[in-house]
mmCIF file with all atom_site columns, C-alpha atoms in Angstrom:
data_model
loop_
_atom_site.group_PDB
_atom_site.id
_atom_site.type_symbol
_atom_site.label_atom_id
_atom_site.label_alt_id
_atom_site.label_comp_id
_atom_site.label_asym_id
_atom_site.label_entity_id
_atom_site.label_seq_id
_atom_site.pdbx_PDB_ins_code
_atom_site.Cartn_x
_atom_site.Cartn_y
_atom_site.Cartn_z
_atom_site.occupancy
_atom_site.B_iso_or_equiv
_atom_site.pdbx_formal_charge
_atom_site.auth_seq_id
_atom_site.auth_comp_id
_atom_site.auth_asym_id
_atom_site.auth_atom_id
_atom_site.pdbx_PDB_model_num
ATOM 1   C CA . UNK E 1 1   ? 0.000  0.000   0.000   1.00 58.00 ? 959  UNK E CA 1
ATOM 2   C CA . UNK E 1 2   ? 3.047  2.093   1.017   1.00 63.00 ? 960  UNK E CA 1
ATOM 3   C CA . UNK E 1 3   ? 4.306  1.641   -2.566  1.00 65.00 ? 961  UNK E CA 1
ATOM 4   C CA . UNK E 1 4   ? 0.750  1.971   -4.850  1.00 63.00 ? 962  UNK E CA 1
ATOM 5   C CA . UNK E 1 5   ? 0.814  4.787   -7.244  1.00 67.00 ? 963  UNK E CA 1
ATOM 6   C CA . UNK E 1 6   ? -3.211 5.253   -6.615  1.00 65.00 ? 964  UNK E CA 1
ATOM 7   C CA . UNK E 1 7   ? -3.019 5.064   -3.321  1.00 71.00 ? 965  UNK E CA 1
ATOM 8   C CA . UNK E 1 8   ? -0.926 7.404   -0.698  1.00 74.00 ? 966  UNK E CA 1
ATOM 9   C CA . UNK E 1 9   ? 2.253  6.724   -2.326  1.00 78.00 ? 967  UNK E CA 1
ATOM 10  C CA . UNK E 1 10  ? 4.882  7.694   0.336   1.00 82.00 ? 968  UNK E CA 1
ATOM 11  C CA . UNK E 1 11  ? 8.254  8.350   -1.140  1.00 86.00 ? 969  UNK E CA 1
ATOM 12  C CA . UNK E 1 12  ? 11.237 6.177   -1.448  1.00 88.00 ? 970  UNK E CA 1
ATOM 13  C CA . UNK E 1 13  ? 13.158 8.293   1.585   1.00 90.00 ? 971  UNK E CA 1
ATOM 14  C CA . UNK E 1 14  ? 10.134 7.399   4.105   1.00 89.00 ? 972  UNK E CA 1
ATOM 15  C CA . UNK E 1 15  ? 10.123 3.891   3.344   1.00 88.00 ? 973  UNK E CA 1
ATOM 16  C CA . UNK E 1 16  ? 13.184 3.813   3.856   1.00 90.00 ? 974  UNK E CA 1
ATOM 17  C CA . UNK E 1 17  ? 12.799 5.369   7.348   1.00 91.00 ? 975  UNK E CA 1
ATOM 18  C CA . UNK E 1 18  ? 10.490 3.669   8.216   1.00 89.00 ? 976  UNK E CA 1
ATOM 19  C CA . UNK E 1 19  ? 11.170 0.192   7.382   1.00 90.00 ? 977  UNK E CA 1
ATOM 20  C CA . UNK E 1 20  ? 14.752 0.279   8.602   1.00 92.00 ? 978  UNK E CA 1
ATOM 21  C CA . UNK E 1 21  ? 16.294 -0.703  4.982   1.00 93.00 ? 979  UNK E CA 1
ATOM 22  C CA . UNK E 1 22  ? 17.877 1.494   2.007   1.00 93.00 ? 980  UNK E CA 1
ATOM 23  C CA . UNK E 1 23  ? 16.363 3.446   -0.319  1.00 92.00 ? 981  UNK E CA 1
ATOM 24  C CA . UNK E 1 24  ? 17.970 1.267   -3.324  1.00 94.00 ? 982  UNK E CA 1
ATOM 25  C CA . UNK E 1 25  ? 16.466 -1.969  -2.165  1.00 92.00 ? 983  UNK E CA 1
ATOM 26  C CA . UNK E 1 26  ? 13.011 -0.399  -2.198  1.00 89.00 ? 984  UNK E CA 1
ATOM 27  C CA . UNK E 1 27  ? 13.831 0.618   -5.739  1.00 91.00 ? 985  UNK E CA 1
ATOM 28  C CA . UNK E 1 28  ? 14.618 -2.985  -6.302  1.00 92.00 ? 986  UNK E CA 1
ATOM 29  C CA . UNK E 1 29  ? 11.716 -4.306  -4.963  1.00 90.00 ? 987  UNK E CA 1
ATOM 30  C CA . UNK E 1 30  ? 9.525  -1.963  -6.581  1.00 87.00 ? 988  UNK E CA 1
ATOM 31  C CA . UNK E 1 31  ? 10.967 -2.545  -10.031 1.00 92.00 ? 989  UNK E CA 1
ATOM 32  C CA . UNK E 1 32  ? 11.202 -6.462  -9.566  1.00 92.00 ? 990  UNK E CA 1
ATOM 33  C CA . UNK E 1 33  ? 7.367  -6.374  -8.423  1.00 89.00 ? 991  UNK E CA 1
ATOM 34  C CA . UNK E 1 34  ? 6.492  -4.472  -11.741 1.00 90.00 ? 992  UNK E CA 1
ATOM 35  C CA . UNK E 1 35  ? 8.142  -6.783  -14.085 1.00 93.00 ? 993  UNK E CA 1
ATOM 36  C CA . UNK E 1 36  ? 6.881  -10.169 -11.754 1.00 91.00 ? 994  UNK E CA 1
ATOM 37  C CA . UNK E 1 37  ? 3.907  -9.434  -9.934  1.00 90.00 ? 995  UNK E CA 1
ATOM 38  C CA . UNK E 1 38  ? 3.119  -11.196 -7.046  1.00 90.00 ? 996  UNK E CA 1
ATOM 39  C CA . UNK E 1 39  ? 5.262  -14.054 -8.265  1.00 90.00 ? 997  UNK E CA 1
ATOM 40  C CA . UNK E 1 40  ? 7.718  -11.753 -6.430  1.00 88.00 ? 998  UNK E CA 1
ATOM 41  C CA . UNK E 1 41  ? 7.113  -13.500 -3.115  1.00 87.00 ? 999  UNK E CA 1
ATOM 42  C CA . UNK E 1 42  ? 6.305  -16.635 -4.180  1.00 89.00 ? 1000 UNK E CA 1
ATOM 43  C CA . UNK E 1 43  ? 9.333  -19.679 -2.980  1.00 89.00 ? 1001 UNK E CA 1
ATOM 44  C CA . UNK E 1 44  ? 11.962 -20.421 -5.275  1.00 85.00 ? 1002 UNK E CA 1
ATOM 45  C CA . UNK E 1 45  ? 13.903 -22.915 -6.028  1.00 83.00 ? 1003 UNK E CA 1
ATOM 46  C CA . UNK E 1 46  ? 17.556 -22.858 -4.460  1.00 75.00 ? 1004 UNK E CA 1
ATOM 47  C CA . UNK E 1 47  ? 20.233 -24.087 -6.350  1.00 70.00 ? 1005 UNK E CA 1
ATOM 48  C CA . UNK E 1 48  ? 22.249 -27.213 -4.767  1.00 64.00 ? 1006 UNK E CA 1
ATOM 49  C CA . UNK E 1 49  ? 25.587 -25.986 -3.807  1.00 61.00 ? 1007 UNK E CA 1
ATOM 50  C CA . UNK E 1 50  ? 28.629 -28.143 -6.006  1.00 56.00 ? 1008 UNK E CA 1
ATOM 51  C CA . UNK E 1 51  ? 30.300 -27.790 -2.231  1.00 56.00 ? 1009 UNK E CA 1
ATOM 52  C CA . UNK E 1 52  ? 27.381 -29.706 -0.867  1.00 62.00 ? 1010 UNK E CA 1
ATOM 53  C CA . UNK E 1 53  ? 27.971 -32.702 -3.522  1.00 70.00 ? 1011 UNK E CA 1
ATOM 54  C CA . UNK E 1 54  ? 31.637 -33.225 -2.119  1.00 79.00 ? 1012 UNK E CA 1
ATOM 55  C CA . UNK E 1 55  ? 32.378 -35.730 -0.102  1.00 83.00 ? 1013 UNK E CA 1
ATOM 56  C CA . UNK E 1 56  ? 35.111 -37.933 1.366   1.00 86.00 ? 1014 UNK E CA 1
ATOM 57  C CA . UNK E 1 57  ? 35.174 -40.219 -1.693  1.00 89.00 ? 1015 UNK E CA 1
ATOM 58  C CA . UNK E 1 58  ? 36.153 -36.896 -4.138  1.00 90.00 ? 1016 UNK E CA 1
ATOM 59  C CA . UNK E 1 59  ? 38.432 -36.023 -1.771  1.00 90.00 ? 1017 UNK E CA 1
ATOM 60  C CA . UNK E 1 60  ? 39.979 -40.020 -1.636  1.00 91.00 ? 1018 UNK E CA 1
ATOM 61  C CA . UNK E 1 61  ? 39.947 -39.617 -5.192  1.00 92.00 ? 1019 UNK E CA 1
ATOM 62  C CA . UNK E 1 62  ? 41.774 -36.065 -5.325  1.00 91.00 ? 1020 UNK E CA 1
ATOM 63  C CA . UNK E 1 63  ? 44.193 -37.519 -2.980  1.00 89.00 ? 1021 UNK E CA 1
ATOM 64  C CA . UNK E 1 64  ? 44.933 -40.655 -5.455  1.00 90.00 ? 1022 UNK E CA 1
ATOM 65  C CA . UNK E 1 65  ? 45.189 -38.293 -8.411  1.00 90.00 ? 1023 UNK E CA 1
ATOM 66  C CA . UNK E 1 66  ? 47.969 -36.081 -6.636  1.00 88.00 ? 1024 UNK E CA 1
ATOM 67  C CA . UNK E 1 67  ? 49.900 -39.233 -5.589  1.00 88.00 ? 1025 UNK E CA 1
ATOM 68  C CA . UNK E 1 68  ? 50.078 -39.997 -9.460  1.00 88.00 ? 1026 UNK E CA 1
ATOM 69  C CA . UNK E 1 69  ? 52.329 -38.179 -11.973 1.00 88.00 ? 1027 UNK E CA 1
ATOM 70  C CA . UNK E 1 70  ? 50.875 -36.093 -13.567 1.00 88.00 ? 1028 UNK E CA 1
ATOM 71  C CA . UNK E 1 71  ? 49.858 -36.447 -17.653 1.00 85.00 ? 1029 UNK E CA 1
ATOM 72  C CA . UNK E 1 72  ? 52.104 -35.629 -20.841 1.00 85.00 ? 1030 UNK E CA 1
ATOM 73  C CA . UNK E 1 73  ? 55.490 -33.825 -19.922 1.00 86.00 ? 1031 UNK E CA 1
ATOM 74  C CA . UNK E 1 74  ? 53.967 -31.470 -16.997 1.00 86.00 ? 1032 UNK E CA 1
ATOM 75  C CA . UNK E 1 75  ? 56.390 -31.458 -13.913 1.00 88.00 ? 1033 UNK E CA 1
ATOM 76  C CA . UNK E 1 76  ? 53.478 -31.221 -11.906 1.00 88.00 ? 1034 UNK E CA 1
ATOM 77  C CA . UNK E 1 77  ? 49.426 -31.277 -11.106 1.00 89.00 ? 1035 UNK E CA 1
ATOM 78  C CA . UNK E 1 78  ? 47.780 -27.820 -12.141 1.00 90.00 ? 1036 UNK E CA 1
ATOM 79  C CA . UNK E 1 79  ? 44.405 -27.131 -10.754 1.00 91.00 ? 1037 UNK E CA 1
ATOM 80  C CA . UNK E 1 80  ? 42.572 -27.092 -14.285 1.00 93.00 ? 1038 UNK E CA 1
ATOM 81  C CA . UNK E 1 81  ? 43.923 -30.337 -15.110 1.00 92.00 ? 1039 UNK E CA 1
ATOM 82  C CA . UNK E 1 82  ? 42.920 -31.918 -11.417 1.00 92.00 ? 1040 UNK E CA 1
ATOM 83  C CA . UNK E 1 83  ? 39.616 -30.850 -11.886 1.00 92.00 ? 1041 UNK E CA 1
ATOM 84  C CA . UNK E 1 84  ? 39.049 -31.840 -15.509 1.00 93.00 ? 1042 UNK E CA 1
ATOM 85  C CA . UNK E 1 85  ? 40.621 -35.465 -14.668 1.00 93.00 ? 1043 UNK E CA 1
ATOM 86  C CA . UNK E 1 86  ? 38.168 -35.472 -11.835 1.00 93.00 ? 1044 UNK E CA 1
ATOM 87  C CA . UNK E 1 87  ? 35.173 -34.612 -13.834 1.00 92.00 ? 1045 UNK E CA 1
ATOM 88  C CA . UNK E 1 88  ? 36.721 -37.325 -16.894 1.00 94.00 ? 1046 UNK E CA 1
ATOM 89  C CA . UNK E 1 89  ? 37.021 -39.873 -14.632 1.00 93.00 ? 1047 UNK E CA 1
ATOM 90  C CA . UNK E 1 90  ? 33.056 -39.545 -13.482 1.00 91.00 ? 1048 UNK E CA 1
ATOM 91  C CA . UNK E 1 91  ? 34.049 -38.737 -10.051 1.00 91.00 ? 1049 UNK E CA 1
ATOM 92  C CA . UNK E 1 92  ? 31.867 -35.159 -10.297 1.00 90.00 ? 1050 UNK E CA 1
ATOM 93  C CA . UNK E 1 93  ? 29.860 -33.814 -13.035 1.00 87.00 ? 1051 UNK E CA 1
ATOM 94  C CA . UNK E 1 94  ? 32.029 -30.497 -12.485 1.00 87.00 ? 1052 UNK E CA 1
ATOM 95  C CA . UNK E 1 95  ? 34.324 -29.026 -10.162 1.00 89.00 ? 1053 UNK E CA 1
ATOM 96  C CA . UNK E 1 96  ? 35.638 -25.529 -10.171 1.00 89.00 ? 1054 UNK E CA 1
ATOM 97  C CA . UNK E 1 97  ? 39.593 -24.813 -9.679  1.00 90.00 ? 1055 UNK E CA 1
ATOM 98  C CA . UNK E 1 98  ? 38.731 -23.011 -6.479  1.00 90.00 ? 1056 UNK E CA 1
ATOM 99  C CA . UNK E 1 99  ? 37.035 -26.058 -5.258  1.00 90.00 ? 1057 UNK E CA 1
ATOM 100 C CA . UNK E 1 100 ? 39.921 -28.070 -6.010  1.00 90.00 ? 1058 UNK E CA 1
ATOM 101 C CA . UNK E 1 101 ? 42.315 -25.651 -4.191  1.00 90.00 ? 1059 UNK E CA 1
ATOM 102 C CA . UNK E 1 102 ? 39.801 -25.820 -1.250  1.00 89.00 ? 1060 UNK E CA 1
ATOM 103 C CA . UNK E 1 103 ? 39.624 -29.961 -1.080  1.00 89.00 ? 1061 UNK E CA 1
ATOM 104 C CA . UNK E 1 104 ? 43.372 -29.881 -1.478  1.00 88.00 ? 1062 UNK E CA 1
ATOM 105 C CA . UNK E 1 105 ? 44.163 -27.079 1.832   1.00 88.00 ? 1063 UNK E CA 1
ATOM 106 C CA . UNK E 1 106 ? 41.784 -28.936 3.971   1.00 83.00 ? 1064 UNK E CA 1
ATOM 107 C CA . UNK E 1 107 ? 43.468 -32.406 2.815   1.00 76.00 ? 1065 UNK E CA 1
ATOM 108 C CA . UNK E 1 108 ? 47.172 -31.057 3.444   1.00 75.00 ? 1066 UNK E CA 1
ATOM 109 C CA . UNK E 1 109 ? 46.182 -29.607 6.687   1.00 54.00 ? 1067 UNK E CA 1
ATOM 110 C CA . UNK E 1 110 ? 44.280 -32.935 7.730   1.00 55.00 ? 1068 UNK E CA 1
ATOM 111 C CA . UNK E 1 111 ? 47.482 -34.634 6.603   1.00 51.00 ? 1069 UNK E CA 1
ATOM 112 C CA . UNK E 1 112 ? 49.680 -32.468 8.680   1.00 50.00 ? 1070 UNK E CA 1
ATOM 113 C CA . UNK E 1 113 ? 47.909 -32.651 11.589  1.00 50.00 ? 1071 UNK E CA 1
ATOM 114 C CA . UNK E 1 114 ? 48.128 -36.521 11.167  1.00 51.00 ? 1072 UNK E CA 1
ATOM 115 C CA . UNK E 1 115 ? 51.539 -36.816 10.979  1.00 54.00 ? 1073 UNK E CA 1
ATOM 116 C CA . UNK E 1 116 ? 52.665 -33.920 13.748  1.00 52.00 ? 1074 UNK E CA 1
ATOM 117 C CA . UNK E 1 117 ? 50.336 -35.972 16.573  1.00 51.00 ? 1075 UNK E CA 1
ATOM 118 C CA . UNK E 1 118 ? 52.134 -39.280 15.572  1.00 49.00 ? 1076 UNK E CA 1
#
């Protein structure tokens, strides 16, 4: 009601006063609601995070894949080709390079840990 053009529309500035947020998210609200309607507030559907999918056995695998050399005459494992062996090998349907580099800090730390409490 706050917002309706035929009705006591109170400007952006008030809102924003009164509703405790920033004028530019009212602006984005208002515009979002013009182009979807009340579809607006309806529940979406949240994407499934690719972190959420990985789990001890991509990490097992990740592991395996570092122990190897790695292809053709590289001196060592890149992150682009870890992940693309991962995702050739059916291990994940994708992986980012970040995601790699993640899987492989937390594995070297676990590692570490392991071998300084022996």
């Amino acid at each position: 009601m706050n917002s309706d053009e035929q009705v006591d529309r109170r400007p952006v500035s008030e809102l924003a006063a009164v509703l405790g947020i920033c004028t530019r998210t009212i602006e984005r609200v208002r515009r979002q609601f013009c182009k979807e309607g009340l579809a607006l507030f309806e529940p979406r559907l949240r994407k499934t995070r690719s972190d959420k999918k990985i789990d001890g056995r991509v990490e097992a695998h990740l592991t395996a894949l570092r122990c190897q050399s790695p292809p053709g005459e590289q001196p060592r494992w890149q992150l682009k080709m870890l992940a693309d062996r991962l995702v050739e090998l059916d291990v994940v349907a994708h992986i980012s390079t970040t995601m790699v580099a993640r899987l492989l800090e937390k594995t070297n730390a676990s590692l570490l840990m392991a071998r300084s409490s022996g």
